[in-house]
PDB file of C-alpha atoms in Angstrom:
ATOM      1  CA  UNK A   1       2.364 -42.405  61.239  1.00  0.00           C
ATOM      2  CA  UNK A   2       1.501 -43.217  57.754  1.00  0.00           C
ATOM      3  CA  UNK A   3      -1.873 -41.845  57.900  1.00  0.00           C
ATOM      4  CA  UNK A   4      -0.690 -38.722  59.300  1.00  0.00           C
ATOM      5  CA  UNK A   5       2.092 -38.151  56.499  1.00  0.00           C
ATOM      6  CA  UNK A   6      -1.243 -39.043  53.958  1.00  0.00           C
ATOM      7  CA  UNK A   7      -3.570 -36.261  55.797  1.00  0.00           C
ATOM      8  CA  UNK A   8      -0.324 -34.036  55.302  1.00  0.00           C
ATOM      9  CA  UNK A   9       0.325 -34.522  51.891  1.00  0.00           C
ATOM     10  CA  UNK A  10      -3.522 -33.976  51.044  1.00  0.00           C
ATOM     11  CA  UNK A  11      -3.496 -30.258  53.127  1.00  0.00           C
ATOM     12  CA  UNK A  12      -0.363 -29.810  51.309  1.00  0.00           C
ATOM     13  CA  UNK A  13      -2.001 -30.048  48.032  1.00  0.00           C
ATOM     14  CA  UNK A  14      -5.309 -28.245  48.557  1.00  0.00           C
ATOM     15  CA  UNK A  15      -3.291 -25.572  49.905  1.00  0.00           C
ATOM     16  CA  UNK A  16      -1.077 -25.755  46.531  1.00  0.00           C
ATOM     17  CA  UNK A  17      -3.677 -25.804  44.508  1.00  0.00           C
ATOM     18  CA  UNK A  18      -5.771 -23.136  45.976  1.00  0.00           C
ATOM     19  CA  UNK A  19      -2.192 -20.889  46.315  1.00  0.00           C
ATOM     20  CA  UNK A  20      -2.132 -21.679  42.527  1.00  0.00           C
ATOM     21  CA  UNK A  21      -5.517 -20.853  41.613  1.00  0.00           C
ATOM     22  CA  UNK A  22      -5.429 -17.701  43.673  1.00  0.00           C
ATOM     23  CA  UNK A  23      -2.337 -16.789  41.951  1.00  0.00           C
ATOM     24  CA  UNK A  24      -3.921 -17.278  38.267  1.00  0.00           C
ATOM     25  CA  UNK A  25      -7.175 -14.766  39.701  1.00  0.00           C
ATOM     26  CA  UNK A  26      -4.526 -12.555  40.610  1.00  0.00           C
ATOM     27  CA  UNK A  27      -2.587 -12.575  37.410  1.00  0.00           C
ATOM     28  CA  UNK A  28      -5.840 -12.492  35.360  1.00  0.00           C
ATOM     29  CA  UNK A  29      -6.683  -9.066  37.648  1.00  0.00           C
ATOM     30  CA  UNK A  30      -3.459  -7.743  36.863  1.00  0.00           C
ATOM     31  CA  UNK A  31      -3.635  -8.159  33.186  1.00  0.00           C
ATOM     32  CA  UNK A  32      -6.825  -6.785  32.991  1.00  0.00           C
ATOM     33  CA  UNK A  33      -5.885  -3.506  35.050  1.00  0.00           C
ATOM     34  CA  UNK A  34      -2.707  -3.399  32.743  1.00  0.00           C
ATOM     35  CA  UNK A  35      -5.020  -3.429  29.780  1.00  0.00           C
ATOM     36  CA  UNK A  36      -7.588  -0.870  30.961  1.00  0.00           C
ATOM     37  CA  UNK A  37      -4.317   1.394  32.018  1.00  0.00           C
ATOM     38  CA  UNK A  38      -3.136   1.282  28.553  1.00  0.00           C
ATOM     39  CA  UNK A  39      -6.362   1.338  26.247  1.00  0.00           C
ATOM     40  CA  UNK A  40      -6.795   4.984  25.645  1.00  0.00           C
ATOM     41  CA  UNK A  41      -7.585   5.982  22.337  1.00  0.00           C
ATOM     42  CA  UNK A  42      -4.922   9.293  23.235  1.00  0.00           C
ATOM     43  CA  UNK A  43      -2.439   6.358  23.888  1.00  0.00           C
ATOM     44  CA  UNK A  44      -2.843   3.923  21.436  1.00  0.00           C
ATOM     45  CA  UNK A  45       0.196   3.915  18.938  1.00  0.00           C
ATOM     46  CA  UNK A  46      -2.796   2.226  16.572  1.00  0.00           C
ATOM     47  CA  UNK A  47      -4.677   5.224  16.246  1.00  0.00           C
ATOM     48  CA  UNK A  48      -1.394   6.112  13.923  1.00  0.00           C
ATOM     49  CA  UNK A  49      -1.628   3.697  11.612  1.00  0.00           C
ATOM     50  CA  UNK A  50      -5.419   4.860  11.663  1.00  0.00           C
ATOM     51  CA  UNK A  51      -4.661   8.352  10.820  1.00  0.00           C
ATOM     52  CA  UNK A  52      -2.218   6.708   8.131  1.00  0.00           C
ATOM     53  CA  UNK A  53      -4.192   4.575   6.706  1.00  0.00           C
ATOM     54  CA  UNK A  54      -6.830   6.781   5.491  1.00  0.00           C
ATOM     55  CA  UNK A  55      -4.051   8.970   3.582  1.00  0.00           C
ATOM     56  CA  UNK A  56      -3.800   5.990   1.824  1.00  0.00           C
ATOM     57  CA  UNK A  57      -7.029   5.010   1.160  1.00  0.00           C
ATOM     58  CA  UNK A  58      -7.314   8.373  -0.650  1.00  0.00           C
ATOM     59  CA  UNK A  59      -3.821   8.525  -2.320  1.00  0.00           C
ATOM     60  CA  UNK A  60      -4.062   8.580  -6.241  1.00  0.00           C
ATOM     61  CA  UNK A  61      -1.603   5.465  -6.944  1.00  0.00           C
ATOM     62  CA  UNK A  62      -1.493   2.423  -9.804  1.00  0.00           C
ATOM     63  CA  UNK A  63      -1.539   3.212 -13.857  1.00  0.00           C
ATOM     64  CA  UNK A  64      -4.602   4.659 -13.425  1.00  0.00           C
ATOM     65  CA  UNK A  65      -3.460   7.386 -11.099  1.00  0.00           C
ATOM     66  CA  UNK A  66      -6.598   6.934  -9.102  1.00  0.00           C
ATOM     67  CA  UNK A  67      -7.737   6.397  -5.196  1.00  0.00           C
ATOM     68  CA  UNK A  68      -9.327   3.513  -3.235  1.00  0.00           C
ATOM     69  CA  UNK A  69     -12.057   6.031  -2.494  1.00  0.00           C
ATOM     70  CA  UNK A  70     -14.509   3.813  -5.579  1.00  0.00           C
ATOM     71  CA  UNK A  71     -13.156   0.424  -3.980  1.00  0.00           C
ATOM     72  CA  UNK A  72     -16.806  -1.555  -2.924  1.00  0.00           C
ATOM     73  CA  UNK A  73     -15.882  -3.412   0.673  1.00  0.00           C
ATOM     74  CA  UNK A  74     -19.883  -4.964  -0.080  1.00  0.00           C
ATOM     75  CA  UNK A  75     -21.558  -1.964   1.294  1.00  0.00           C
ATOM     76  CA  UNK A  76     -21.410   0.339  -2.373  1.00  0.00           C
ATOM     77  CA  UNK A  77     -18.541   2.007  -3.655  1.00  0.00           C
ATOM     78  CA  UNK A  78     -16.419   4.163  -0.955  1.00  0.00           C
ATOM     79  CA  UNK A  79     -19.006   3.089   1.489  1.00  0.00           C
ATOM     80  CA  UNK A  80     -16.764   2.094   4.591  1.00  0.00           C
ATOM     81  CA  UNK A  81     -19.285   2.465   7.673  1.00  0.00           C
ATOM     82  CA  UNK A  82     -19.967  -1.052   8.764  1.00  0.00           C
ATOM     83  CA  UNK A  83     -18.335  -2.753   5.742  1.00  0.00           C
ATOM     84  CA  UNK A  84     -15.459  -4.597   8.145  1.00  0.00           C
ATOM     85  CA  UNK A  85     -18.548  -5.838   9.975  1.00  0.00           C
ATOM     86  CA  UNK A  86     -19.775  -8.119   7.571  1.00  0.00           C
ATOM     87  CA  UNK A  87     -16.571  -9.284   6.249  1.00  0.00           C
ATOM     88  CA  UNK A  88     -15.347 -11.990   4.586  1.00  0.00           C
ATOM     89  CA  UNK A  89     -17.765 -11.702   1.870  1.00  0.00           C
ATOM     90  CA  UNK A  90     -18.526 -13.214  -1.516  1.00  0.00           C
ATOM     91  CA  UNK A  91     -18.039 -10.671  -3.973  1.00  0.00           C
ATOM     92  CA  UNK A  92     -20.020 -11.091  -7.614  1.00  0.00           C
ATOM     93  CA  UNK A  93     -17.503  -9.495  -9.139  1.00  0.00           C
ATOM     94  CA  UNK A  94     -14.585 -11.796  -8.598  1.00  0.00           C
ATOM     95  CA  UNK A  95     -16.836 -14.734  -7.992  1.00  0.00           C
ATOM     96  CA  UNK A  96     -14.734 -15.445  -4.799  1.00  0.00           C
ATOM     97  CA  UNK A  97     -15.690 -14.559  -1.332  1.00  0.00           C
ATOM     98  CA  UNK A  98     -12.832 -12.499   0.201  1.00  0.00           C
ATOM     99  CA  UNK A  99     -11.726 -11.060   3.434  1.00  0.00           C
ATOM    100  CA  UNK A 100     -10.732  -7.384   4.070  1.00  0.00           C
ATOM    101  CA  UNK A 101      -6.937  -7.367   2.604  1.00  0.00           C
ATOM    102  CA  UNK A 102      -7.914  -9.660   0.006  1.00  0.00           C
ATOM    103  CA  UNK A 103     -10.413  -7.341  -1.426  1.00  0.00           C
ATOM    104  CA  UNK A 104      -8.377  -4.252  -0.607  1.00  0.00           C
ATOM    105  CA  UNK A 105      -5.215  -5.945  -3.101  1.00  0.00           C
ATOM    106  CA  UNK A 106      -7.997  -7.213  -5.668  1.00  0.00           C
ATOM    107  CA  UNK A 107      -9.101  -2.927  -5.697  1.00  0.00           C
ATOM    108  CA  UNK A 108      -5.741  -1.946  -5.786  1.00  0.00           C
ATOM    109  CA  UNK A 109      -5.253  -4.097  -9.340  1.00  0.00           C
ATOM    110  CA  UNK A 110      -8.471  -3.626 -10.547  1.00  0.00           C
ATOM    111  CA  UNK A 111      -9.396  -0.165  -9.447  1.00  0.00           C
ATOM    112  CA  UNK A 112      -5.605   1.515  -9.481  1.00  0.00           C
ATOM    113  CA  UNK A 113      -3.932  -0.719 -11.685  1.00  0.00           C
ATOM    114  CA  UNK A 114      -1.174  -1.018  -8.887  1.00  0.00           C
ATOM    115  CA  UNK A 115       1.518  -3.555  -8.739  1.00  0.00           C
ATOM    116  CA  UNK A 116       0.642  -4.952  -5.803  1.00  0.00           C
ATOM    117  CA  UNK A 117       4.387  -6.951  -5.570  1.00  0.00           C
ATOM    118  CA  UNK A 118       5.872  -4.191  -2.957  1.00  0.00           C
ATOM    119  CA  UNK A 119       2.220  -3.691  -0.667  1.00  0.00           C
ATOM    120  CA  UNK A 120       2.861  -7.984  -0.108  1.00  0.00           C
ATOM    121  CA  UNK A 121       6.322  -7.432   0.490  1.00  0.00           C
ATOM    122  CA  UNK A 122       5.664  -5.123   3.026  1.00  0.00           C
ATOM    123  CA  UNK A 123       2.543  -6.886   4.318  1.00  0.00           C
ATOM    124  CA  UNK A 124       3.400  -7.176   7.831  1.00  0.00           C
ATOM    125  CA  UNK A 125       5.566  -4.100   9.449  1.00  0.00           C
ATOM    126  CA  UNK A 126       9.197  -4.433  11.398  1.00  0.00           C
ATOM    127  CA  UNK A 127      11.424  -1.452  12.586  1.00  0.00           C
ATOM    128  CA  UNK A 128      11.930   0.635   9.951  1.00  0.00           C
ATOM    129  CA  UNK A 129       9.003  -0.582   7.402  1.00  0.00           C
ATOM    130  CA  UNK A 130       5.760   0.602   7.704  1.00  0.00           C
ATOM    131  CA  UNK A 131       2.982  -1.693   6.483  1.00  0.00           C
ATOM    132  CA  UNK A 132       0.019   0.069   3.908  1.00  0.00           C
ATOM    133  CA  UNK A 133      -2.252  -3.498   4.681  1.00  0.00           C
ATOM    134  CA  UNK A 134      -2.147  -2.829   8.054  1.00  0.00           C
ATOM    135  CA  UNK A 135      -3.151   0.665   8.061  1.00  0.00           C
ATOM    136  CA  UNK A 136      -5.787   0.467   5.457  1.00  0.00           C
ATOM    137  CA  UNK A 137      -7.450  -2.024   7.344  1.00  0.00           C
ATOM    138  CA  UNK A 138      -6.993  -0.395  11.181  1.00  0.00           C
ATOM    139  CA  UNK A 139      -8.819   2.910   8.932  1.00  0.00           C
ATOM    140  CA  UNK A 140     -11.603   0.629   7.674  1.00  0.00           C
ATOM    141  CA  UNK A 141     -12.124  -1.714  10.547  1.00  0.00           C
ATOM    142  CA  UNK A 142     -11.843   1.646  13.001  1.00  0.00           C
ATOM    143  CA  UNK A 143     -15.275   3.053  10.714  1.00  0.00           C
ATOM    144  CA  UNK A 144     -17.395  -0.297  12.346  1.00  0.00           C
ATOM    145  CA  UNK A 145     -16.872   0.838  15.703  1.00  0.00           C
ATOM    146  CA  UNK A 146     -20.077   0.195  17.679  1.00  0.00           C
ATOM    147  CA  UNK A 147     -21.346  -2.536  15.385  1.00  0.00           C
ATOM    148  CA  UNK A 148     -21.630  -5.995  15.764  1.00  0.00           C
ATOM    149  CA  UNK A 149     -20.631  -8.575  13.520  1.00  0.00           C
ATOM    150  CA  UNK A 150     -22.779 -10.168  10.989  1.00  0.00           C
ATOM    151  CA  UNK A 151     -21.415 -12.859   9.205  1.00  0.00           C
ATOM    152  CA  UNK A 152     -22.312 -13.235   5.724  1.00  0.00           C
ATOM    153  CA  UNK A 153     -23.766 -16.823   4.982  1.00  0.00           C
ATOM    154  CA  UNK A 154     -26.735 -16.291   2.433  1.00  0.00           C
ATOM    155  CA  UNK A 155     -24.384 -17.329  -0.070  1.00  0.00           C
ATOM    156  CA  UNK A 156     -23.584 -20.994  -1.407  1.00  0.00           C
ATOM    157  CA  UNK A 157     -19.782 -20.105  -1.473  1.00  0.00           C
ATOM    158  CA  UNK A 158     -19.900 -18.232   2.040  1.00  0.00           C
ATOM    159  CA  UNK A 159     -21.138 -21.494   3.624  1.00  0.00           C
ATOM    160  CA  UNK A 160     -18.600 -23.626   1.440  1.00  0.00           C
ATOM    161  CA  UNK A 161     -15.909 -20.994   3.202  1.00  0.00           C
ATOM    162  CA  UNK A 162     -17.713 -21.523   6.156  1.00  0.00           C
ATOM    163  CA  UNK A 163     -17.102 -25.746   6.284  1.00  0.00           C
ATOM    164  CA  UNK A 164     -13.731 -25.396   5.048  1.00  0.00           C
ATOM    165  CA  UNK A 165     -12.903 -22.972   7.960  1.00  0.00           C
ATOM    166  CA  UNK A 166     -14.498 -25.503  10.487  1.00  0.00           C
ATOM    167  CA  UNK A 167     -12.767 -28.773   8.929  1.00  0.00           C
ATOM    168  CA  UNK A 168      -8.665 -25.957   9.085  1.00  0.00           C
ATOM    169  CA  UNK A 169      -9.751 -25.479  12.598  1.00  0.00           C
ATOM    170  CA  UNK A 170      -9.854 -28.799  13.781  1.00  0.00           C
ATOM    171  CA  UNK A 171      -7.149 -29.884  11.436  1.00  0.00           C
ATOM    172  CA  UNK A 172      -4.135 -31.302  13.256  1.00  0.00           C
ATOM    173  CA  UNK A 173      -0.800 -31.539  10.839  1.00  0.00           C
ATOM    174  CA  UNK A 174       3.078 -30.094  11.315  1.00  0.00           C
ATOM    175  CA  UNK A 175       5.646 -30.784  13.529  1.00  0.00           C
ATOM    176  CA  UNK A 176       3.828 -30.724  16.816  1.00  0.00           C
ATOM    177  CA  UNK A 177       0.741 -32.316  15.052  1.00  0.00           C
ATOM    178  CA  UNK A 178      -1.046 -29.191  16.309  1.00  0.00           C
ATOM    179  CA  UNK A 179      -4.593 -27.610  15.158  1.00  0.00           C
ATOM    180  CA  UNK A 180      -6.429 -24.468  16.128  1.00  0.00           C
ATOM    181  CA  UNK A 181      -8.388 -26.287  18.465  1.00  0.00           C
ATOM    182  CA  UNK A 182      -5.332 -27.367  20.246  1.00  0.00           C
ATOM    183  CA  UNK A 183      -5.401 -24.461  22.084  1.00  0.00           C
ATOM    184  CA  UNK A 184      -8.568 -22.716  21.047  1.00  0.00           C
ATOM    185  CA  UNK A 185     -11.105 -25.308  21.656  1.00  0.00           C
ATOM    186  CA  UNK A 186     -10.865 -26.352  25.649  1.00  0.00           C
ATOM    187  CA  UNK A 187     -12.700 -23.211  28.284  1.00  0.00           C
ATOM    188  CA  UNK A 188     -10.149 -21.440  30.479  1.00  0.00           C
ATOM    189  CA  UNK A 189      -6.800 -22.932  28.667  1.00  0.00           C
ATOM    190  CA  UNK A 190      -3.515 -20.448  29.317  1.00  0.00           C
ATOM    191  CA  UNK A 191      -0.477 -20.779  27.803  1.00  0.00           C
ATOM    192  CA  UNK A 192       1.887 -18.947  30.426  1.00  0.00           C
ATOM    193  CA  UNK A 193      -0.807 -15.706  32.244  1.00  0.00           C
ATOM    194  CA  UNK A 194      -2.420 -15.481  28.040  1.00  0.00           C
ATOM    195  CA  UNK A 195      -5.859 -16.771  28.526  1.00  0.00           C
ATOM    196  CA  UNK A 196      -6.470 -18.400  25.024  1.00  0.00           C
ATOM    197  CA  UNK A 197     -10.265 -17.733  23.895  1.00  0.00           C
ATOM    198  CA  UNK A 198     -12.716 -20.800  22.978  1.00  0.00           C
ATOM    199  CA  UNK A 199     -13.654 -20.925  19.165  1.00  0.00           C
ATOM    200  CA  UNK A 200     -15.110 -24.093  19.085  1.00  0.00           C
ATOM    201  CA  UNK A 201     -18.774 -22.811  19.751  1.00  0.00           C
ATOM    202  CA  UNK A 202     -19.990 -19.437  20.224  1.00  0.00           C
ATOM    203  CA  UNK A 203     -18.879 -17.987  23.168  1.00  0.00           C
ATOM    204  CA  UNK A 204     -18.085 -14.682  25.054  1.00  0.00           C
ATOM    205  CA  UNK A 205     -13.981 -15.114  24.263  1.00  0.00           C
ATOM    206  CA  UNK A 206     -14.806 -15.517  20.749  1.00  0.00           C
ATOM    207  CA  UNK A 207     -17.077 -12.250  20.110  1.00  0.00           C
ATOM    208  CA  UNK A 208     -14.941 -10.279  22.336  1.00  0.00           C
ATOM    209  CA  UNK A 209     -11.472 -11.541  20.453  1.00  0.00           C
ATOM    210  CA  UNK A 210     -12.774 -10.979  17.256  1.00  0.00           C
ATOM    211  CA  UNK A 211     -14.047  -7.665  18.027  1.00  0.00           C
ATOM    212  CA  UNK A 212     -10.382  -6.756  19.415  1.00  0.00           C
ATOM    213  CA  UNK A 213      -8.481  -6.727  15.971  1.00  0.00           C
ATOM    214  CA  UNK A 214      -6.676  -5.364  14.551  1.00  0.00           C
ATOM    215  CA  UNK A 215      -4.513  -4.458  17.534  1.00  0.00           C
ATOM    216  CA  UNK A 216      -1.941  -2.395  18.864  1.00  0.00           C
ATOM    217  CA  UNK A 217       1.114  -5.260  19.782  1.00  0.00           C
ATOM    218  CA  UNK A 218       2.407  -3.137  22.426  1.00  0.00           C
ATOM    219  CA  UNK A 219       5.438  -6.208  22.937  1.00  0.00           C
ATOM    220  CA  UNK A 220       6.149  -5.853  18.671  1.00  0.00           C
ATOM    221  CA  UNK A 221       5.616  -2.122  18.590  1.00  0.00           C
ATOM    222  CA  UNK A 222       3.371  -2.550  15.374  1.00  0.00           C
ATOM    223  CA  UNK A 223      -0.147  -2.658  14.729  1.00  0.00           C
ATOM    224  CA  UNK A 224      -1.362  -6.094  14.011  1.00  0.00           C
ATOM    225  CA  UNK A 225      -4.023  -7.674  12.057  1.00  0.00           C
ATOM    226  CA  UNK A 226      -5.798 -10.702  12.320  1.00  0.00           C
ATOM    227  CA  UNK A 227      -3.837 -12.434   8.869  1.00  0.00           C
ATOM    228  CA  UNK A 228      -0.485 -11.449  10.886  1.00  0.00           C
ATOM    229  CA  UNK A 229      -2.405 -13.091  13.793  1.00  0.00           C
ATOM    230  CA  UNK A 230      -3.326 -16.504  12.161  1.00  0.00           C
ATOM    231  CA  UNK A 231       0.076 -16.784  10.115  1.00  0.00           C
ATOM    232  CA  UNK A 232       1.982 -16.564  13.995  1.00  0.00           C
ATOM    233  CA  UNK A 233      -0.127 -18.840  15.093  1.00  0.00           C
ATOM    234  CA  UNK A 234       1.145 -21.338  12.603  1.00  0.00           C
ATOM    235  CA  UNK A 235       4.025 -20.389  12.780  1.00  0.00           C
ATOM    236  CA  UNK A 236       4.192 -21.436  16.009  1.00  0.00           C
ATOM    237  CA  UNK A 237       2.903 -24.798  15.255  1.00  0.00           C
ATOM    238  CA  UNK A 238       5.079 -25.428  13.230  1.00  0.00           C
ATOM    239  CA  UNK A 239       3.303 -25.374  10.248  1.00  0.00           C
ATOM    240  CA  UNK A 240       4.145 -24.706   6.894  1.00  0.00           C
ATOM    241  CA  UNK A 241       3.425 -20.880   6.958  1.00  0.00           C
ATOM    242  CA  UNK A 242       0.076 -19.735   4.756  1.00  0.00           C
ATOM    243  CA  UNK A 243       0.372 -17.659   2.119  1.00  0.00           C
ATOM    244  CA  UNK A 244      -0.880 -14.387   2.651  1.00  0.00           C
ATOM    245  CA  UNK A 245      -3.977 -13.287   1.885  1.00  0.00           C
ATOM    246  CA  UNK A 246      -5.130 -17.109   0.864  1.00  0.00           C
ATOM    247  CA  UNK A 247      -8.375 -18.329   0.839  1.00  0.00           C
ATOM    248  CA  UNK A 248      -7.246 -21.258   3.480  1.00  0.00           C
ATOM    249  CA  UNK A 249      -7.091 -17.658   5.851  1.00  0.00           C
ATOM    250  CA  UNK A 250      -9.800 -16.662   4.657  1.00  0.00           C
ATOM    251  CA  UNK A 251     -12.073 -19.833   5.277  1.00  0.00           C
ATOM    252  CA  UNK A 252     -10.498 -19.749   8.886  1.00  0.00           C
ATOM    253  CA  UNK A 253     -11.848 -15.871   9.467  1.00  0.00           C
ATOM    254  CA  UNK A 254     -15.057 -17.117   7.788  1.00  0.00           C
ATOM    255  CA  UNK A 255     -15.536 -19.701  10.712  1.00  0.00           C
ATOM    256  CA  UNK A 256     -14.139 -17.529  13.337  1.00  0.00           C
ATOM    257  CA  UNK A 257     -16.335 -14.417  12.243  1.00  0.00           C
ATOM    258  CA  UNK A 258     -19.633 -16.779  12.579  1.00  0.00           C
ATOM    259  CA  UNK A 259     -17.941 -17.685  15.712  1.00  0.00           C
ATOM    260  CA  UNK A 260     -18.156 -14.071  17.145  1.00  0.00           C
ATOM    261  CA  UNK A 261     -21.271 -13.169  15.818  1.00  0.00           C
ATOM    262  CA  UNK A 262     -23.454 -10.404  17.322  1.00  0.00           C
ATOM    263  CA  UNK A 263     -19.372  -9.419  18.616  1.00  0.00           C
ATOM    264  CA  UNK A 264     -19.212  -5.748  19.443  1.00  0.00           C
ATOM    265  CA  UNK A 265     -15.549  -4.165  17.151  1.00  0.00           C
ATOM    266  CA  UNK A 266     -13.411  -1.500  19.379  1.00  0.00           C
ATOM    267  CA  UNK A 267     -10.342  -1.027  17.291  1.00  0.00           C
ATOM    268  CA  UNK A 268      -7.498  -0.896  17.171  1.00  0.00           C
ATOM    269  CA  UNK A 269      -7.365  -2.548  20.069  1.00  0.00           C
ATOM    270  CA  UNK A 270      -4.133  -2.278  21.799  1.00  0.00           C
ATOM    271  CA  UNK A 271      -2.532  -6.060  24.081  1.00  0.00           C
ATOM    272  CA  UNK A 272       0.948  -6.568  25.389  1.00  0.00           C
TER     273      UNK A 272
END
């Protein structure tokens, strides 16, 4: 009798466990049609934000009454075709290497002689506010469609960037004494039916993630970058939230961009 309950029990769970895993293909074939459904470029909200963001880009603002058009993104001055490619960057003219909305609020003192004070405010849109960070950088990331990254590493402070990235990644502090790696280190983790990509070693999920943003957050009705991305993330860690556009972000985009090299971009991008 008892070694006919134990055969039971054991059916019982292969049968669980290949209902569950069965399930999980099924969910993971669902998303994926979901996605492909609503990825059109004629029905991506992002493409707005797009179109808006390169009204700004050439908008005469700041004391000097002048446009981002002369801003260099490290491919010359105005130059934006495959600029988001090879960012972060060190930049000799700040001495400091930088990612995209770094560099675009450096131009925007330097260049316009803008107070940048309200464009940080209003760094991340909400109902009702409409973000100029994330539309400049869905316009300049959109104009490196078709490439591939390149991370820059030639540099002695791109590979300093570079460690420091790897060394916040694997960092575990806050509440839930959580790091990146947490979730982003272990092949085929989930949290609920969101596949969570690997970034502990080059892989497929990374080039493919990286290559996704910025994004069309179809559940926050806003187009999202990858800064918004890495502050949520701590946010739900329960970190201390980073400052925005700090270089602790951009070390972390430094390691995730080498990461994702040879990563084909397609943005905006548009997820649940």
């Amino acid at each position: 009798m008892k070694g006919w309950i134990a055969a039971t029990a054991m059916v019982l769970t292969f049968a669980v466990g290949a209902s569950a895993q069965n399930a999980q293909i099924d969910s993971e074939k669902e998303i994926e049609r979901y996605r492909a459904m609503i990825n059109d470029p004629m029905a991506n909200p992002g493409y707005l934000a797009v179109d808006r963001g390169e009204q700004l880009w050439s908008l005469a603002r700041g004391t000097k009454n002048v446009s981002l058009e002369t801003c260099d993104l490290g491919e010359g001055p105005g130059k934006l075709e495959g600029a988001y490619a090879k960012l972060p960057r060190y930049f000799a003219d700040s001495d400091r290497v930088m990612d995209l909305e770094q560099r675009l609020l450096w131009c925007m003192d330097k260049v316009q002689g803008l107070d940048t004070k309200d464009v940080v405010a209003r760094r991340f849109g909400a109902p009702g506010r409409e973000s100029d960070m994330e539309g400049l950088v869905a316009f300049i990331a959109n104009k490196s469609n078709g490439m591939k990254y390149e991370p820059q590493l030639s540099h002695p402070k791109e590979k300093e960037m570079l460690a420091a990235g790897e060394a916040l990644f694997v960092r575990r502090a806050g509440q839930l004494d959580f790091s990146c790696s947490t979730c982003h280190a272990v092949p085929g983790a989930r949290i609920r039916l969101q596949g969570l990509p690997d970034f502990s070693k080059p892989t497929k999920d990374a080039r493919e993630t990286m290559g996704s943003w910025p994004t069309y957050r179809v559940s926050q009705s806003q187009t999202r970058t990858m800064q918004h991305r890495l502050w949520d993330c701590y946010r739900q860690m329960r970190h201390p939230v980073p400052e925005y556009a700090s270089d602790g972000i951009t070390a972390l985009s430094v390691y995730m961009a080498k990461m994702a090299e040879g990563g084909e971009i397609n943005v905006p991008s548009i997820k649940r």
